[in-house]
Tab-separated table of C-alpha atoms in Angstrom:
chain	number	residue	atom	x	y	z
A	1	UNK	CA	346.002	155.757	-7.801
A	2	UNK	CA	342.155	155.336	-9.054
A	3	UNK	CA	341.942	156.269	-12.179
A	4	UNK	CA	344.657	153.142	-12.661
A	5	UNK	CA	341.914	150.707	-13.059
A	6	UNK	CA	341.423	147.126	-14.371
A	7	UNK	CA	337.620	146.116	-14.869
A	8	UNK	CA	336.549	142.393	-14.865
A	9	UNK	CA	333.070	140.841	-15.203
A	10	UNK	CA	332.149	138.019	-13.193
A	11	UNK	CA	328.608	136.290	-13.527
A	12	UNK	CA	326.955	137.934	-10.913
A	13	UNK	CA	329.667	140.942	-10.125
A	14	UNK	CA	331.253	144.215	-11.736
A	15	UNK	CA	335.054	144.557	-10.622
A	16	UNK	CA	337.401	147.159	-10.701
A	17	UNK	CA	340.322	146.889	-8.436
A	18	UNK	CA	342.892	149.696	-8.395
A	19	UNK	CA	345.712	150.391	-6.493
A	20	UNK	CA	343.952	152.276	-3.047
A	21	UNK	CA	340.998	150.570	-3.517
A	22	UNK	CA	338.428	147.583	-4.812
A	23	UNK	CA	334.907	148.799	-6.508
A	24	UNK	CA	331.874	145.376	-6.530
A	25	UNK	CA	328.928	146.091	-8.176
A	26	UNK	CA	326.362	143.199	-7.055
A	27	UNK	CA	324.852	142.801	-11.364
A	28	UNK	CA	322.248	140.530	-11.736
A	29	UNK	CA	319.317	143.098	-12.543
A	30	UNK	CA	317.742	140.290	-14.064
A	31	UNK	CA	316.822	139.423	-10.263
A	32	UNK	CA	317.394	143.305	-8.550
A	33	UNK	CA	320.860	141.570	-7.595
A	34	UNK	CA	319.522	138.933	-4.833
A	35	UNK	CA	321.569	137.405	-3.173
A	36	UNK	CA	322.066	133.891	-4.720
A	37	UNK	CA	324.889	131.188	-4.779
A	38	UNK	CA	327.548	132.154	-7.249
A	39	UNK	CA	327.424	136.048	-5.734
A	40	UNK	CA	329.091	134.459	-2.686
A	41	UNK	CA	331.788	132.137	-3.764
A	42	UNK	CA	332.555	134.976	-6.503
A	43	UNK	CA	332.044	137.370	-2.992
A	44	UNK	CA	334.501	134.894	-1.590
A	45	UNK	CA	336.494	135.241	-4.652
A	46	UNK	CA	337.157	139.481	-3.422
A	47	UNK	CA	337.524	138.705	0.210
A	48	UNK	CA	340.594	136.358	-0.694
A	49	UNK	CA	341.871	138.560	-2.789
A	50	UNK	CA	341.685	142.001	-0.556
A	51	UNK	CA	343.067	139.715	2.295
A	52	UNK	CA	345.756	139.217	0.514
A	53	UNK	CA	346.883	142.217	-0.657
A	54	UNK	CA	344.288	144.765	1.523
A	55	UNK	CA	342.179	148.281	0.007
A	56	UNK	CA	339.332	149.501	0.951
A	57	UNK	CA	336.336	148.183	-0.695
A	58	UNK	CA	333.088	150.190	-2.065
A	59	UNK	CA	330.288	148.277	-1.948
A	60	UNK	CA	327.123	148.842	-4.702
A	61	UNK	CA	324.408	147.412	-6.799
A	62	UNK	CA	323.475	147.966	-10.085
A	63	UNK	CA	321.132	150.246	-11.263
A	64	UNK	CA	318.160	152.037	-8.612
A	65	UNK	CA	318.038	149.143	-6.045
A	66	UNK	CA	321.122	147.522	-3.531
A	67	UNK	CA	320.348	144.304	-3.404
A	68	UNK	CA	316.477	142.885	-2.996
A	69	UNK	CA	317.978	140.154	-0.395
A	70	UNK	CA	318.054	136.967	-0.727
A	71	UNK	CA	317.268	134.400	-3.330
A	72	UNK	CA	314.510	133.235	-2.209
A	73	UNK	CA	314.009	130.039	-4.371
A	74	UNK	CA	317.589	128.816	-3.083
A	75	UNK	CA	316.425	129.496	0.388
A	76	UNK	CA	313.548	126.820	-0.164
A	77	UNK	CA	315.476	125.188	-0.808
A	78	UNK	CA	318.256	124.592	2.195
A	79	UNK	CA	317.675	122.789	4.921
A	80	UNK	CA	319.592	122.169	7.986
A	81	UNK	CA	323.380	121.469	6.800
A	82	UNK	CA	322.893	124.948	4.742
A	83	UNK	CA	321.777	126.753	7.280
A	84	UNK	CA	324.471	125.195	9.658
A	85	UNK	CA	327.486	125.376	7.040
A	86	UNK	CA	326.302	128.986	7.644
A	87	UNK	CA	326.181	130.544	3.741
A	88	UNK	CA	325.592	133.691	3.889
A	89	UNK	CA	326.485	134.416	7.146
A	90	UNK	CA	329.761	132.743	6.988
A	91	UNK	CA	330.719	135.238	3.793
A	92	UNK	CA	329.257	138.205	6.090
A	93	UNK	CA	331.098	137.441	8.847
A	94	UNK	CA	334.411	137.269	6.435
A	95	UNK	CA	333.574	140.691	4.852
A	96	UNK	CA	333.619	141.919	7.823
A	97	UNK	CA	336.702	140.954	9.281
A	98	UNK	CA	338.374	141.886	6.335
A	99	UNK	CA	341.439	144.306	7.694
A	100	UNK	CA	341.027	146.968	5.082
A	101	UNK	CA	338.421	149.586	5.741
A	102	UNK	CA	334.406	148.876	3.610
A	103	UNK	CA	331.941	151.256	2.296
A	104	UNK	CA	327.849	150.011	1.026
A	105	UNK	CA	326.839	152.462	-1.104
A	106	UNK	CA	323.145	152.155	-1.272
A	107	UNK	CA	320.825	153.358	-4.125
A	108	UNK	CA	316.531	151.628	-4.153
A	109	UNK	CA	316.608	148.982	-1.945
A	110	UNK	CA	318.693	146.733	0.594
A	111	UNK	CA	316.338	144.005	2.106
A	112	UNK	CA	316.709	140.845	4.017
A	113	UNK	CA	320.718	139.975	3.163
A	114	UNK	CA	321.097	142.546	0.592
A	115	UNK	CA	320.435	144.691	4.283
A	116	UNK	CA	322.409	141.975	5.660
A	117	UNK	CA	325.812	142.760	3.388
A	118	UNK	CA	324.947	146.309	3.548
A	119	UNK	CA	325.601	146.287	7.974
A	120	UNK	CA	328.269	144.091	7.423
A	121	UNK	CA	329.826	146.560	6.036
A	122	UNK	CA	331.868	149.517	8.374
A	123	UNK	CA	329.988	152.826	6.904
A	124	UNK	CA	327.385	153.611	4.830
A	125	UNK	CA	326.513	155.859	2.338
A	126	UNK	CA	322.822	155.881	1.087
A	127	UNK	CA	320.102	158.164	-1.216
A	128	UNK	CA	317.132	158.833	-0.492
A	129	UNK	CA	315.374	156.610	-1.745
A	130	UNK	CA	317.198	154.056	0.209
A	131	UNK	CA	315.524	151.360	2.774
A	132	UNK	CA	317.024	148.749	4.836
A	133	UNK	CA	314.121	146.001	5.821
A	134	UNK	CA	314.625	142.573	7.198
A	135	UNK	CA	310.872	140.876	6.248
A	136	UNK	CA	312.709	136.647	6.585
A	137	UNK	CA	309.383	136.536	9.606
A	138	UNK	CA	306.880	136.133	6.844
A	139	UNK	CA	309.016	134.419	5.626
A	140	UNK	CA	309.076	131.521	8.462
A	141	UNK	CA	312.924	132.263	9.137
A	142	UNK	CA	315.409	134.421	11.052
A	143	UNK	CA	317.363	137.358	9.833
A	144	UNK	CA	320.633	134.825	10.322
A	145	UNK	CA	323.454	136.503	8.616
A	146	UNK	CA	324.052	139.489	10.625
A	147	UNK	CA	320.700	141.590	11.291
A	148	UNK	CA	319.588	139.848	14.946
A	149	UNK	CA	323.119	141.019	16.456
A	150	UNK	CA	324.715	144.029	13.263
A	151	UNK	CA	321.032	145.913	13.482
A	152	UNK	CA	321.359	145.825	17.384
A	153	UNK	CA	324.693	147.449	18.183
A	154	UNK	CA	324.284	149.973	14.952
A	155	UNK	CA	321.116	151.303	15.894
A	156	UNK	CA	320.449	150.353	19.005
A	157	UNK	CA	317.789	147.139	20.598
A	158	UNK	CA	314.600	148.791	20.452
A	159	UNK	CA	315.289	150.184	16.317
A	160	UNK	CA	316.168	146.646	16.189
A	161	UNK	CA	313.705	145.346	16.652
A	162	UNK	CA	310.706	147.551	15.161
A	163	UNK	CA	312.517	146.348	12.043
A	164	UNK	CA	313.204	142.501	13.313
A	165	UNK	CA	309.760	141.472	14.942
A	166	UNK	CA	307.861	144.702	13.747
A	167	UNK	CA	308.539	144.440	9.943
A	168	UNK	CA	308.858	148.059	9.637
A	169	UNK	CA	311.549	149.985	7.199
A	170	UNK	CA	314.352	152.364	7.936
A	171	UNK	CA	314.088	154.837	4.874
A	172	UNK	CA	316.789	156.935	4.184
A	173	UNK	CA	316.090	159.408	6.719
A	174	UNK	CA	315.655	157.324	9.645
A	175	UNK	CA	318.752	155.427	8.216
A	176	UNK	CA	320.470	158.632	9.032
A	177	UNK	CA	318.356	159.596	11.999
A	178	UNK	CA	319.705	156.287	13.573
A	179	UNK	CA	322.727	156.607	12.817
A	180	UNK	CA	322.932	153.428	10.169
A	181	UNK	CA	324.212	155.371	7.004
A	182	UNK	CA	326.578	158.566	7.792
A	183	UNK	CA	324.555	160.504	4.913
A	184	UNK	CA	322.526	161.308	2.732
A	185	UNK	CA	323.582	162.301	-0.927
A	186	UNK	CA	321.603	162.547	-4.158
A	187	UNK	CA	321.634	158.953	-6.958
A	188	UNK	CA	323.742	160.938	-9.018
A	189	UNK	CA	326.271	161.605	-6.652
A	190	UNK	CA	326.435	159.215	-4.430
A	191	UNK	CA	329.283	156.681	-6.007
A	192	UNK	CA	331.275	160.494	-6.798
A	193	UNK	CA	330.671	160.687	-2.754
A	194	UNK	CA	331.901	157.311	-1.514
A	195	UNK	CA	335.084	157.217	-3.937
A	196	UNK	CA	335.310	160.878	-1.471
A	197	UNK	CA	335.374	159.115	1.259
A	198	UNK	CA	337.801	156.705	-0.507
A	199	UNK	CA	340.052	159.058	-1.461
A	200	UNK	CA	340.232	160.201	2.159
A	201	UNK	CA	340.899	156.776	3.094
A	202	UNK	CA	343.410	156.739	0.892
A	203	UNK	CA	345.494	159.744	2.120
A	204	UNK	CA	345.745	158.116	5.774
A	205	UNK	CA	348.170	155.726	6.947
A	206	UNK	CA	346.479	152.046	6.064
A	207	UNK	CA	348.227	150.151	8.425
A	208	UNK	CA	346.793	152.586	10.909
A	209	UNK	CA	343.356	151.966	9.484
A	210	UNK	CA	343.532	148.555	9.950
A	211	UNK	CA	345.194	148.584	13.395
A	212	UNK	CA	341.618	151.147	14.582
A	213	UNK	CA	339.382	148.613	12.309
A	214	UNK	CA	341.265	145.630	14.491
A	215	UNK	CA	340.529	147.936	17.662
A	216	UNK	CA	337.131	149.556	18.102
A	217	UNK	CA	336.502	145.537	16.133
A	218	UNK	CA	337.409	143.536	19.006
A	219	UNK	CA	334.823	142.269	20.745
A	220	UNK	CA	332.496	141.210	17.873
A	221	UNK	CA	330.115	138.093	18.167
A	222	UNK	CA	329.513	134.902	16.793
A	223	UNK	CA	327.409	133.816	13.975
A	224	UNK	CA	327.003	130.464	15.202
A	225	UNK	CA	323.728	131.319	17.046
A	226	UNK	CA	321.952	132.204	13.820
A	227	UNK	CA	322.869	129.660	12.174
A	228	UNK	CA	321.357	126.846	14.815
A	229	UNK	CA	317.942	128.941	14.688
A	230	UNK	CA	318.001	129.125	11.260
A	231	UNK	CA	319.117	125.421	10.823
A	232	UNK	CA	315.733	125.027	12.837
A	233	UNK	CA	313.639	127.161	10.424
A	234	UNK	CA	314.725	125.510	7.172
A	235	UNK	CA	313.111	122.238	8.014
A	236	UNK	CA	309.780	123.693	8.535
A	237	UNK	CA	306.937	122.831	6.229
A	238	UNK	CA	306.325	126.900	7.136
A	239	UNK	CA	308.848	128.139	5.524
A	240	UNK	CA	308.884	126.014	3.232
A	241	UNK	CA	304.930	127.036	2.120
A	242	UNK	CA	305.475	131.036	2.865
A	243	UNK	CA	308.316	130.872	0.504
A	244	UNK	CA	306.215	128.946	-2.454
A	245	UNK	CA	303.631	131.422	-1.629
A	246	UNK	CA	306.065	134.308	-2.406
A	247	UNK	CA	307.475	132.666	-5.428
A	248	UNK	CA	304.453	132.278	-6.446
A	249	UNK	CA	303.894	135.575	-6.742
A	250	UNK	CA	306.170	136.996	-8.822
A	251	UNK	CA	304.920	134.431	-11.227
A	252	UNK	CA	302.084	136.147	-12.332
């Protein structure tokens, strides 16, 4: 059961392993839990572990933020080859295709790649301060790790375009209204509610859950179009200038 767990602190993650679940906390408080290359590597390690021993996965963020996007300094340095490699998109697709259910517990901001990480999970629970947004076009790129098609599937074309093209943010109420999150709970009760959901899952047949997920996800899209589009934008001077301005503003 969950009380018999083993904790491990990685460089960017805190991982708790139980017999019937794995809990991962994104832990880069100095960068609002922004997703960098090291975090991608460590999340791949977690995915590999769950692939070999399927158990439900709970993803959450340290403190009062889920993930403040991808690491802009790393994104600015990426070019065509990194885009075609799908560094973020391949991880999120791997996460999405895990055989066991996945849950994102979102407190505070889930921006850019942080939002896309949450979209890749099967179920999302949020707090009243949760905010989902895709600021990528303002930085000269697309939301290239799944938002352009996952968000459309989750909330519909119209709302997805409002977020992706219009720069609108989905706060907790809007996310609940449009079905992006299952429920909104207090920040103090977020993990308790998430664990209650995993407790219900633990009471079901693991094989039935895995096969149900496989059937629901049978016709999922392929992320290749994201990578090709991002490859063009990663090489643009506009992208480099916009990200440089962003990083300079944050130094002030």
